Coordinates of C-alpha atoms in Angstrom, one line a residue:
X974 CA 25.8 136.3 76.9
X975 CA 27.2 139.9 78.1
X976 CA 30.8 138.0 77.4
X977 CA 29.8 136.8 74.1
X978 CA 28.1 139.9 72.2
X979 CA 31.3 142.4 73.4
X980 CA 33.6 140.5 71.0
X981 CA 30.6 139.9 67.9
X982 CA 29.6 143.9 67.6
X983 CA 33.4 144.7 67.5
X984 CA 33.8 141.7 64.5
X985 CA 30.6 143.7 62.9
X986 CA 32.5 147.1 63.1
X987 CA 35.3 145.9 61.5
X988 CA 33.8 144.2 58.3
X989 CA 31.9 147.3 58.1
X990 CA 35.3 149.3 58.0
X991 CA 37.0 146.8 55.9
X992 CA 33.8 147.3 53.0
X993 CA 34.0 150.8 53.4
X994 CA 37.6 150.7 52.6
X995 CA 36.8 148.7 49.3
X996 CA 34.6 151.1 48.5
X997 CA 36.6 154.1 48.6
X998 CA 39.6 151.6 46.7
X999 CA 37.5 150.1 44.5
X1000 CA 36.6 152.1 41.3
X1001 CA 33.5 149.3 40.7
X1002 CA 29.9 150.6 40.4
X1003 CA 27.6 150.8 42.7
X1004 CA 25.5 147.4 41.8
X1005 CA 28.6 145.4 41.7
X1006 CA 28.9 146.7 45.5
X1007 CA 25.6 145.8 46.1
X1008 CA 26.2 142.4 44.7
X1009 CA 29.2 141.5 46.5
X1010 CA 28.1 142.6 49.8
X1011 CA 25.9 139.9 50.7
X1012 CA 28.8 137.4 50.6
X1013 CA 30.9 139.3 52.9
X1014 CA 28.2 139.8 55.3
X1015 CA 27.5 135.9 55.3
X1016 CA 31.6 135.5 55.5
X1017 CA 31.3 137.4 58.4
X1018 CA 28.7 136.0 60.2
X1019 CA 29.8 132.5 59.5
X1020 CA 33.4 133.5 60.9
X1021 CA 31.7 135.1 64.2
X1022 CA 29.2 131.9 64.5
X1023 CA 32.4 129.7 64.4
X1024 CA 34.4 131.8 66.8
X1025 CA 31.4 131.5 69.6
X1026 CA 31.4 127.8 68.9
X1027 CA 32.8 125.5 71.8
X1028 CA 35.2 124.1 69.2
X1029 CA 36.7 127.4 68.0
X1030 CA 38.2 127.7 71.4
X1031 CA 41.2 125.2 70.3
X1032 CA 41.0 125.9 66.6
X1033 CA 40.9 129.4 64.3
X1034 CA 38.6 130.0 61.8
X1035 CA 39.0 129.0 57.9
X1036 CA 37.6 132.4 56.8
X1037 CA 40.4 134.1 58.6
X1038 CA 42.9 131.9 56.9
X1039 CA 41.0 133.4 53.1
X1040 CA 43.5 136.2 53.2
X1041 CA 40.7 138.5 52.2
X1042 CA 41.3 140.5 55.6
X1043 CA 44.2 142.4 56.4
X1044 CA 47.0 141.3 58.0
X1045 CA 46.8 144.1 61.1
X1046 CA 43.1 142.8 61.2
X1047 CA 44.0 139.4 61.5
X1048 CA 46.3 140.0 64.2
X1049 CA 43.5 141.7 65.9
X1050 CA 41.0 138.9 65.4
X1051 CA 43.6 136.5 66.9
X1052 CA 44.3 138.2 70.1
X1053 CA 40.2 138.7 70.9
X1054 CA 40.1 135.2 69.9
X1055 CA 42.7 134.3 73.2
X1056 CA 40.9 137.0 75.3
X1057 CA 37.7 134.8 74.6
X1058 CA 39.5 131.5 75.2
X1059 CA 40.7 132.6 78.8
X1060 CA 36.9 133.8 79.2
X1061 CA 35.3 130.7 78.7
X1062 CA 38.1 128.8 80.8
X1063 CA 37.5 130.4 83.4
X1064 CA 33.5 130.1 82.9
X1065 CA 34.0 126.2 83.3
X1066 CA 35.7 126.3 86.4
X1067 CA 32.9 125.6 89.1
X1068 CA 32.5 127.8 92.0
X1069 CA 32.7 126.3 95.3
X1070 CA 29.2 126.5 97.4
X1071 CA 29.7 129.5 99.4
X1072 CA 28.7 129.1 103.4
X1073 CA 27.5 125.1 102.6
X1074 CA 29.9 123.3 104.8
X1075 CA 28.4 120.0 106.2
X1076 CA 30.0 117.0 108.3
X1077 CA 31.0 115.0 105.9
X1078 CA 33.6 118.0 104.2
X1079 CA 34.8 118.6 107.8
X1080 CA 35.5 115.0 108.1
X1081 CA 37.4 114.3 105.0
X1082 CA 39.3 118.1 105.3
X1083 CA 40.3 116.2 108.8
X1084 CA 41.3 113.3 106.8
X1085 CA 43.4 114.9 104.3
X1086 CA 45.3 117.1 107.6
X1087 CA 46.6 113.9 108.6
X1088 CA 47.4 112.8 105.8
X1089 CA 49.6 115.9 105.4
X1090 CA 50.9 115.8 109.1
X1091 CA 51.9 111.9 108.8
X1092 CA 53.6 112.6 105.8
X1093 CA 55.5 115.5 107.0
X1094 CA 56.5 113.1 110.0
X1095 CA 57.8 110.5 107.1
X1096 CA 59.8 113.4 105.5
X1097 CA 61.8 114.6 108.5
X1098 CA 62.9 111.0 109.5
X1099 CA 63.8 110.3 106.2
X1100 CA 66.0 113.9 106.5
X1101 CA 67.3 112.7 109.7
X1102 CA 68.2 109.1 108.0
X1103 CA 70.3 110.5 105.2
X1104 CA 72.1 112.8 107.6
X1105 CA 73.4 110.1 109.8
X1106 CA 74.0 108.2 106.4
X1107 CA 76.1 111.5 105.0
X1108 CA 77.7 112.0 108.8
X1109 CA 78.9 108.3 109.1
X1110 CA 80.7 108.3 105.6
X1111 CA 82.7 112.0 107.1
X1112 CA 83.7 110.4 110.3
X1113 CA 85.3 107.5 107.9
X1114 CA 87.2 110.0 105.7
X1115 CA 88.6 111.8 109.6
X1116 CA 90.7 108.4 110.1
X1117 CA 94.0 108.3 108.3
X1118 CA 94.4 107.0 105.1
X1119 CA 95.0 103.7 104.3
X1120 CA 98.8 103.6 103.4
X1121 CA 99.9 105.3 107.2
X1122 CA 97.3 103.0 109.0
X1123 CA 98.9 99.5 107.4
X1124 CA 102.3 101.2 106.3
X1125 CA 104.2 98.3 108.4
X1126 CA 102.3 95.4 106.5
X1127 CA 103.3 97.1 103.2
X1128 CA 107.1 96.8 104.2
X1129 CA 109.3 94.4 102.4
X1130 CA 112.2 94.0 105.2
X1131 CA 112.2 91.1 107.8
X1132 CA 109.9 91.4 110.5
X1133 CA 111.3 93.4 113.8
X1134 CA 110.6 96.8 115.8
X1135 CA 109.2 98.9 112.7
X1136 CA 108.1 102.3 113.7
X1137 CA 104.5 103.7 112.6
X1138 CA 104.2 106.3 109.4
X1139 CA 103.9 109.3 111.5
X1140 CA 106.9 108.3 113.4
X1141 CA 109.2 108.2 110.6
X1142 CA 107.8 111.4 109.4
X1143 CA 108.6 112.9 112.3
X1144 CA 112.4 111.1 112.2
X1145 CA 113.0 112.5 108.0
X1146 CA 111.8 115.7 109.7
X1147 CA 114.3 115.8 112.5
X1148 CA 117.5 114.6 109.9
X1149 CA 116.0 117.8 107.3
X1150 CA 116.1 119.7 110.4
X1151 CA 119.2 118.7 112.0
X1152 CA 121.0 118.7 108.7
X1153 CA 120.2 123.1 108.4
X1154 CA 120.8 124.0 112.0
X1155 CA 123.9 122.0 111.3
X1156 CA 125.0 124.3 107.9
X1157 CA 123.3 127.6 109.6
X1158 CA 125.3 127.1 112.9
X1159 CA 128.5 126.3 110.9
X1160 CA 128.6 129.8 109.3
X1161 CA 127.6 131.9 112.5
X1162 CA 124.4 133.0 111.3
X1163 CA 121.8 133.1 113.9
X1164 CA 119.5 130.0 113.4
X1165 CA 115.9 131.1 113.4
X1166 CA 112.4 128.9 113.2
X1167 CA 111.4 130.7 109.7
X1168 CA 114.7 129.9 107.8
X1169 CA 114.6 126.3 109.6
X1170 CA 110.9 126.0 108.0
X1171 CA 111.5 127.1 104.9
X1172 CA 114.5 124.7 104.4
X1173 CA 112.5 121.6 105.7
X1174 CA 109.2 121.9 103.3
X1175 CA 111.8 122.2 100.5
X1176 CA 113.3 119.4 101.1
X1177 CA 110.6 117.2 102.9
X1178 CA 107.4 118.6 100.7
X1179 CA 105.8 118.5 103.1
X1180 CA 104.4 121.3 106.0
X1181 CA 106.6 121.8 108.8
X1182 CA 105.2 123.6 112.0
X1183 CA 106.4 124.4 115.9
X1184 CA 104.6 121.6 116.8
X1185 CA 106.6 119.4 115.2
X1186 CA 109.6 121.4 116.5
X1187 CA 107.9 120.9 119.9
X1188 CA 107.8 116.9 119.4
X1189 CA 111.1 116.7 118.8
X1190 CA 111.7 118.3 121.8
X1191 CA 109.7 115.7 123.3
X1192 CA 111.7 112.7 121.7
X1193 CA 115.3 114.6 122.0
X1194 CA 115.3 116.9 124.2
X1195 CA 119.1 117.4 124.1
X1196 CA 119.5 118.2 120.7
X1197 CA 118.5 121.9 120.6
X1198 CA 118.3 124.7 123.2
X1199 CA 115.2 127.3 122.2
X1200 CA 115.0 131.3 122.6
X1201 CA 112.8 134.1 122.5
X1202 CA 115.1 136.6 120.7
X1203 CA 114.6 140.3 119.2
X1204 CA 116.8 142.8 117.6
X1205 CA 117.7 139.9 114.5
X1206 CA 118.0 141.3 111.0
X1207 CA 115.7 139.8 108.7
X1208 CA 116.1 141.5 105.8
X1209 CA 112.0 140.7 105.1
X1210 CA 109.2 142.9 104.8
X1211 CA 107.2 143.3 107.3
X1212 CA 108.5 142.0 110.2
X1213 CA 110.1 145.0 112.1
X1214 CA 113.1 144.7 114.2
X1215 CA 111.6 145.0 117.4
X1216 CA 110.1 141.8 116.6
X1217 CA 110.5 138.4 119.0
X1218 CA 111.8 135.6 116.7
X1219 CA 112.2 131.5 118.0
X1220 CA 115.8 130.9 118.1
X1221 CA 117.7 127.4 117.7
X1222 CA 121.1 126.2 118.8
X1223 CA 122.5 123.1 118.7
X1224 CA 123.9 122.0 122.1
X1225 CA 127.2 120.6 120.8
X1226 CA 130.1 119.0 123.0
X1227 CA 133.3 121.0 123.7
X1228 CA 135.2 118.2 121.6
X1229 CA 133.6 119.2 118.2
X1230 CA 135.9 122.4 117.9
X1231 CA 137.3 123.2 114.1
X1232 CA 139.3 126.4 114.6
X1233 CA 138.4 127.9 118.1
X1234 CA 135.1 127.0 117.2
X1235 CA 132.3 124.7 117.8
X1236 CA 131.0 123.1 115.0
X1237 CA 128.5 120.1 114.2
X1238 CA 130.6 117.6 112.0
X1239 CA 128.6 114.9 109.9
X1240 CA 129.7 112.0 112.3
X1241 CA 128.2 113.9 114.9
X1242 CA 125.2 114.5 112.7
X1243 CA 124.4 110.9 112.5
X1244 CA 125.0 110.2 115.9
X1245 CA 122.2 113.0 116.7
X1246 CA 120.1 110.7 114.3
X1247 CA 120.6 107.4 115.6
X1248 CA 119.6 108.5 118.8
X1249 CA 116.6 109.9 118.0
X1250 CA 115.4 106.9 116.3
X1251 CA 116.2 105.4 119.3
X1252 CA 113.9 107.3 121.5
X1253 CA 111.8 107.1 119.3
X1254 CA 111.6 102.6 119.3
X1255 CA 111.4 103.5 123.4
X1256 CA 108.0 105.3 122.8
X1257 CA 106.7 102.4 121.0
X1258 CA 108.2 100.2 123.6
X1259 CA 106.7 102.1 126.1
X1260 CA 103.3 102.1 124.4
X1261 CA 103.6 97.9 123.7
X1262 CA 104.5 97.4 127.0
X1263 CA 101.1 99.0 128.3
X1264 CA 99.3 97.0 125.3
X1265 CA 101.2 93.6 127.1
X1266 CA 99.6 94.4 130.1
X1267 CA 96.2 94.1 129.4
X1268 CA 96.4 90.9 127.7
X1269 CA 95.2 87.7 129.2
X1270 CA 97.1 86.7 131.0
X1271 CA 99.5 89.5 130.9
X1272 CA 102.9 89.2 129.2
X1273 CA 106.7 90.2 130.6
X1274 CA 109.1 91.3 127.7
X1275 CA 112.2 92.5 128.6
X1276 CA 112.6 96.1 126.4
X1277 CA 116.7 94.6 126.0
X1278 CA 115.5 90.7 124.3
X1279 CA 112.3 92.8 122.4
X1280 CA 113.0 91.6 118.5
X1281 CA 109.5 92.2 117.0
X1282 CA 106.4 93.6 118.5
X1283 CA 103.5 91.3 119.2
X1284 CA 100.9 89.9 116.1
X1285 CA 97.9 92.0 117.8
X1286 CA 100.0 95.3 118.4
X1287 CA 98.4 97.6 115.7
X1288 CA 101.9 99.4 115.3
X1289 CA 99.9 102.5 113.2
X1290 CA 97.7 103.3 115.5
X1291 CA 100.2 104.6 118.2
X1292 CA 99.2 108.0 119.4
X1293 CA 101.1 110.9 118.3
X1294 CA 104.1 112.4 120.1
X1295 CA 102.9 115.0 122.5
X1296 CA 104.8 118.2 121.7
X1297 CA 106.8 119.9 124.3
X1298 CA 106.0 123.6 125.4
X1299 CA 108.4 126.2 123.2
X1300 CA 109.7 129.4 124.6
X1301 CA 106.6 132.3 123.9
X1302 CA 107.8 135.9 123.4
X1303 CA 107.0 138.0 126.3
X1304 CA 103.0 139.8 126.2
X1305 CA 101.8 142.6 127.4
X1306 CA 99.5 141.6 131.1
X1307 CA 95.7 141.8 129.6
X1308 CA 92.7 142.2 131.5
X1309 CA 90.2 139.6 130.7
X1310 CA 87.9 138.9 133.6
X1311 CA 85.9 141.6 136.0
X1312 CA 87.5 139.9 139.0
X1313 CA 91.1 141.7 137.1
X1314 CA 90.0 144.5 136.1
X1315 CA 88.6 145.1 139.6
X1316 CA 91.7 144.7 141.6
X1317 CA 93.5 146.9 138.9
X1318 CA 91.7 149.5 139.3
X1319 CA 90.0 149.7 142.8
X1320 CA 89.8 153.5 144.2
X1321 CA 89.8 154.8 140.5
X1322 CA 85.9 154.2 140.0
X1323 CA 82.6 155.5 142.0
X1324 CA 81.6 152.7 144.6
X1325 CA 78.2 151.5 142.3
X1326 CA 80.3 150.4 139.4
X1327 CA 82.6 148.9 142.1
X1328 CA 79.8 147.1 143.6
X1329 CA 78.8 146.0 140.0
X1330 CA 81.9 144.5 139.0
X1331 CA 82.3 142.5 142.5
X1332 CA 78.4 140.9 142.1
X1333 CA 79.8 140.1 138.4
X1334 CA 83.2 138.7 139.6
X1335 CA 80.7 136.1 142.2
X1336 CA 78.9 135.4 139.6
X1337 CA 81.7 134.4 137.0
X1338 CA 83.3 132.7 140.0
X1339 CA 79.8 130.4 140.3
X1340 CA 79.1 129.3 136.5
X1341 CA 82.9 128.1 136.5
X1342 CA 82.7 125.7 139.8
X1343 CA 79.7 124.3 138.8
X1344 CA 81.5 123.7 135.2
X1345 CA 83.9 121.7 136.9
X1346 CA 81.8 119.6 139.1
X1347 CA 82.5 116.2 138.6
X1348 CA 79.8 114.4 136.9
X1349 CA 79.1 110.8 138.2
X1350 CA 80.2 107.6 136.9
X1351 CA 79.1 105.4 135.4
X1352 CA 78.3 102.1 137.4
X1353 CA 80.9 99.7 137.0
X1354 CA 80.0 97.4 134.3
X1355 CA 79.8 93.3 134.5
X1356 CA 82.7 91.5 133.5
X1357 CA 81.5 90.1 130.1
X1358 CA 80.4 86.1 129.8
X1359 CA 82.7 83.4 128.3
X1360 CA 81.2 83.2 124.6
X1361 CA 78.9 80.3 123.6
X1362 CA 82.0 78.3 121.9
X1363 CA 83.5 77.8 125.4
X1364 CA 80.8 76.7 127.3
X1365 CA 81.2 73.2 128.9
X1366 CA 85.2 73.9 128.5
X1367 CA 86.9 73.8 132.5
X1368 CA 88.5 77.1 133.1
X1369 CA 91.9 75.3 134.5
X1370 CA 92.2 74.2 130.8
X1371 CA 91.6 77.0 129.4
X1372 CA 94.0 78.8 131.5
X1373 CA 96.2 76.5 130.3
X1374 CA 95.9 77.0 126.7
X1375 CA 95.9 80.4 127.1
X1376 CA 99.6 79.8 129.4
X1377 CA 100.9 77.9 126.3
X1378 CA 100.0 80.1 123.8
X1379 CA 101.5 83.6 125.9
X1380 CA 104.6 81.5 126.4
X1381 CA 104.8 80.6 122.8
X1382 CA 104.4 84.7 121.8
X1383 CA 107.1 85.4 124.2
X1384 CA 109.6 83.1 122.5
X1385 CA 108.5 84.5 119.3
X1386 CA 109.1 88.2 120.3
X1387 CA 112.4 87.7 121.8
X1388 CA 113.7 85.1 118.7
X1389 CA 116.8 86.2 117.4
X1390 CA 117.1 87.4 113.3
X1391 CA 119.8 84.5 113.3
X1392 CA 117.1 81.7 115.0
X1393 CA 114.0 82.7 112.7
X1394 CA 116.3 82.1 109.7
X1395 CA 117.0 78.7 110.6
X1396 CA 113.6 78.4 111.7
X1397 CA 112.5 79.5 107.9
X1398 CA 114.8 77.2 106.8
X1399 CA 113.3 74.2 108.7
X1400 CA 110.1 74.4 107.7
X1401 CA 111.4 74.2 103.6
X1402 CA 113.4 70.6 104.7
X1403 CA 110.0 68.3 104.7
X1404 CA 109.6 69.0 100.7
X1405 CA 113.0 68.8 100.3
X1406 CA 113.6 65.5 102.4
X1407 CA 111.3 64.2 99.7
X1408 CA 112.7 65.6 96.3
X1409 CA 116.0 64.1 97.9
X1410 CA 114.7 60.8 98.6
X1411 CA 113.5 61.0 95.0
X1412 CA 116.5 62.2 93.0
X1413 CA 118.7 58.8 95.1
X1414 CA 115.9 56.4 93.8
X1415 CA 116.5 57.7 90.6
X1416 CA 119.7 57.9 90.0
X1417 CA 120.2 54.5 91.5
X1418 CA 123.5 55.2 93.7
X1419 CA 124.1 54.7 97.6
X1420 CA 126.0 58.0 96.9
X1421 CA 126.1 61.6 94.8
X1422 CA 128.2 64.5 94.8
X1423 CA 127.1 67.7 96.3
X1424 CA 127.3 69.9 93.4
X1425 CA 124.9 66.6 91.4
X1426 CA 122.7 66.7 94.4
X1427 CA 122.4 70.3 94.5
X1428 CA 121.9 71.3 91.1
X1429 CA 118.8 67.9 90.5
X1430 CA 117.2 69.3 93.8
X1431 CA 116.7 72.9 92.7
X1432 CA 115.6 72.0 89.6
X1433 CA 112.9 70.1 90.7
X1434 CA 112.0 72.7 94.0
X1435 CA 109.0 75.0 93.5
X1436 CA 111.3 78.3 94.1
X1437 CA 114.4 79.2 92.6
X1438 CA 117.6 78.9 94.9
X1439 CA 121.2 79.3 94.5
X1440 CA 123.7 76.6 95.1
X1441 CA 125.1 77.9 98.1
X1442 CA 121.6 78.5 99.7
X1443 CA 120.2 74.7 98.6
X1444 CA 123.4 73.2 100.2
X1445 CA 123.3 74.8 103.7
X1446 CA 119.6 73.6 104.2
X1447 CA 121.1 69.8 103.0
X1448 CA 123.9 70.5 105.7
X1449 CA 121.0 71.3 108.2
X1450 CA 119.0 68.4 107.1
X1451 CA 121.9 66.0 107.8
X1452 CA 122.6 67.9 111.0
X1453 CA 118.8 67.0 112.2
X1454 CA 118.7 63.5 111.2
X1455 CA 122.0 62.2 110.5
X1456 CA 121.5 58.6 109.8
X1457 CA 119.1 59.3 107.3
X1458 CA 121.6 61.5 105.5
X1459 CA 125.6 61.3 105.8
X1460 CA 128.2 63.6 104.5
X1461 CA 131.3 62.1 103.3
X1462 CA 134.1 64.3 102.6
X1463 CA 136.5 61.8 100.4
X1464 CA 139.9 63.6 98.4
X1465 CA 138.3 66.7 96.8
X1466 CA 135.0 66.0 96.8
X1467 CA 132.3 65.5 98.6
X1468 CA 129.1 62.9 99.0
X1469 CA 126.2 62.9 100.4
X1470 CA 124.9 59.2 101.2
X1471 CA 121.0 58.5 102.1
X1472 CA 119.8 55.2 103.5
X1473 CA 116.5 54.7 101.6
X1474 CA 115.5 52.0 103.8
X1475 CA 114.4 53.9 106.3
X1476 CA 110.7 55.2 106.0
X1477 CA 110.2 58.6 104.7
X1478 CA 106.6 59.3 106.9
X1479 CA 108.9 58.4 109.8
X1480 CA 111.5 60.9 108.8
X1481 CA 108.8 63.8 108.4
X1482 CA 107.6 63.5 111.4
X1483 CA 110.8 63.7 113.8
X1484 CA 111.3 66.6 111.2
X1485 CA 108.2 68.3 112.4
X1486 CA 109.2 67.4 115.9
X1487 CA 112.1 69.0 115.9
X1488 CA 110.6 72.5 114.2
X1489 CA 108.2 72.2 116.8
X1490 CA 111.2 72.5 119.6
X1491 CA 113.2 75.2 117.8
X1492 CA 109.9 77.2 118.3
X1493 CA 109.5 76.6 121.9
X1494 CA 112.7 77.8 122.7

């Protein structure tokens, strides 16, 4: 009630203000004062008893919306009406029992802690779940993209010894390299790494570092000879004179002379290049050789009758070049253990800090042998099971398949360009053995010209082909089965005859015969 009668004596006071103004304004007498007063008064009680009502707390009153009161008034009325508001919210809030705790609130305060703690739990592994999730989708983006990992199934030339992406990178950077050594060299200016590197991302666009210097050292390492050289004008600044700077020199034969001296001629430019790419199908030689190996059983290619790697090599995924070691300008000898700083300056310090740095040397000395303790293997693990598929199936006959099918990659990596062409072109004559069975029958004659034959067959063939092309695999098909198809050169011209008594199922199967024998080889 204290709360309540604060806020109704100041809404007294100021009606009693506000009539004493209109009495000093108003130039009315006194009985028409009198007369008026009453109704104010009940204004104002009615205002204050709907202010105090419970429902007043979310509405205002309609005698402060008259306009009969002042507008600072009002303003004044509204902000004890929120002061009274707060009041009585806070009044409605119960008060917790004070020193009333019994079982039961323990228990259900026990309850609702592991409630908490099992949630909490259920939080962190979901944390830990969406951090493996975010980590595996990173390790993804470390591999190389796409386009370098399957650039050799993305090439349209016949199938043979293709090098990976980063391999012919490394060749484009060697030719831009060779090709500025070359000019620099040519005009007696002293060939440094920074004008070499400059001159290779502008042409290449791409970044060129000593590493990559260093792996073409690897691959050639006759092409250059490297120094540690100071005292070269640079004509930059900062970098002083006194500075070391990589030097690069092309070893050139003593034939390549052009007036007294030696210089590197284009011929002898792509000579250098031809033999790098060389050395560098030898890598990838070496590295498919290891890759034969460990197949089962193991495969023996000659690197001389290699035409095309094998169909499981994964060409891309070669290792990278492992750079050579370039000349280092000469440093200044640093001290960076105790044991060093010890033996450089024993007899110049008091014997306790001498003792100090020898127990710290011993103990340096320790943490590094047991670093490099070897740490035990791993026990050899089981050779793994045939799979389910195989079960039942005699291992002699499977060794047997799997004889057949290494013997039938062999032939296939040491075929000849000129043998898979005709190869290619055998497997195209049992469609059209039957288009040319087809075009005789309908033309109703033992016999047809070449260029007749020839132009009726490509036009009903799936592909298009030249005329040239269309007869050779006719000449191929007559060499194959030559009493099913005859050439008969008469005058000018030429015939082909078929005998279309002969069976055509027959005929498609010595075809596949034969196919099946040009493989083996």
């Amino acid at each position: 009630m204290e709360i309540y009668l604060q806020p109704y004596s100041c809404l007294c006071h100021a009606a009693c203000r506000s009539a004493c103004r209109l009495r000093s304004l108003s130039p009315c007498s006194n009985a028409e004062l009198q007369c008026e007063t009453p109704s104010l008064g009940k204004k104002i009680k009615d205002l204050v008893n709907v202010t105090l009502s419970p429902s007043s707390l979310l509405k205002t009153s309609p005698a402060v919306q008259d306009g009969k009161v002042s507008s600072k008034e009002n303003l004044e009325l509204k902000t004890r009406l929120q002061r009274i508001q707060e009041l009585g919210q806070r009044l409605k809030v119960p008060a917790a029992p004070e020193g009333k705790v019994t079982i039961s609130d323990l228990k259900t305060r026990l309850k609702q802690a592991k409630e908490l703690e099992s949630k909490i739990r259920e939080n962190k592994s979901s944390e830990k779940k969406v951090e493996q999730i975010v980590e595996e989708p990173n390790k993804e983006r470390e591999k190389a993209p796409a386009y370098e990992r399957f650039h050799t199934l993305a090439q349209d030339v016949p199938p043979g010894l293709s090098l990976p992406f980063k391999y012919k990178v490394l060749a484009e950077m060697f030719r831009s390299m060779d090709t500025i050594v070359g000019m620099l060299f040519n005009r007696s200016e002293t060939v440094t790494f920074s004008k070499v590197k400059q001159g290779v991302q502008d042409m290449m666009r791409k970044q060129f570092e000593q590493h990559n210097v260093g792996q073409i050292k690897t691959v050639y390492p006759t092409a250059y000879k490297f120094r540690q050289e100071k005292n070269i004008p640079t004509f930059k600044d900062g970098v002083k004179k006194t500075d070391y700077h990589l030097t690069v020199e092309p070893l050139v034969p003593e034939d390549d002379k052009l007036d007294g001296r030696l210089q590197l001629t284009a011929s002898r430019l792509l000579e250098r290049r031809k033999l790098f790419h060389r050395n560098l199908t030898n890598i990838v030689k070496h590295h498919h050789k290891s890759f034969l190996e460990t197949l089962n059983p193991p495969l023996v290619v000659p690197d001389d009758q290699l035409t095309r790697w094998h169909p499981r090599f994964s060409v891309d995924e070669v290792p990278d070049v492992v750079p050579s070691e370039l000349p280092q300008p000469p440093q200044v000898e640093k001290l960076t253990t105790a044991q060093e700083v010890l033996t450089k300056a024993r007899g110049l310090m008091n014997p306790k800090m001498e003792k100090a740095l020898a127990n710290l040397a011993l103990r340096t000395a320790e943490t590094n042998a047991e670093d490099k303790k070897p740490t035990p293997t791993d026990e050899a693990k089981p050779a793994p099971a045939a799979s389910n598929a195989l079960k039942g199936v005699s291992q002699s006959l499977l060794e047997r398949i799997r004889a057949k099918e290494a013997q039938k990659l062999q032939a296939m990596m040491t075929r000849r360009p000129q043998q898979e062409e005709r190869l290619l072109m055998m497997s195209r004559l049992p469609e059209l053995a039957r288009i040319l069975r087809n075009v005789f029958v309908a033309e109703k004659k033992p016999a047809l010209t070449v260029e007749v034959v020839c132009d009726r067959v490509i036009s009903s063939y799936r592909s298009s082909m030249s005329s040239g092309e269309m007869e050779k695999h006719l000449s191929l098909l007559a060499e194959l089965i030559p009493d099913w198809l005859s050439v008969h050169p008469i005058r000018k011209d030429t015939y082909y005859k078929l005998n279309k008594t002969m069976d055509l199922n027959l005929i498609l199967e010595r075809l596949a015969k034969k196919t099946k024998e040009e493989e083996s080889r």
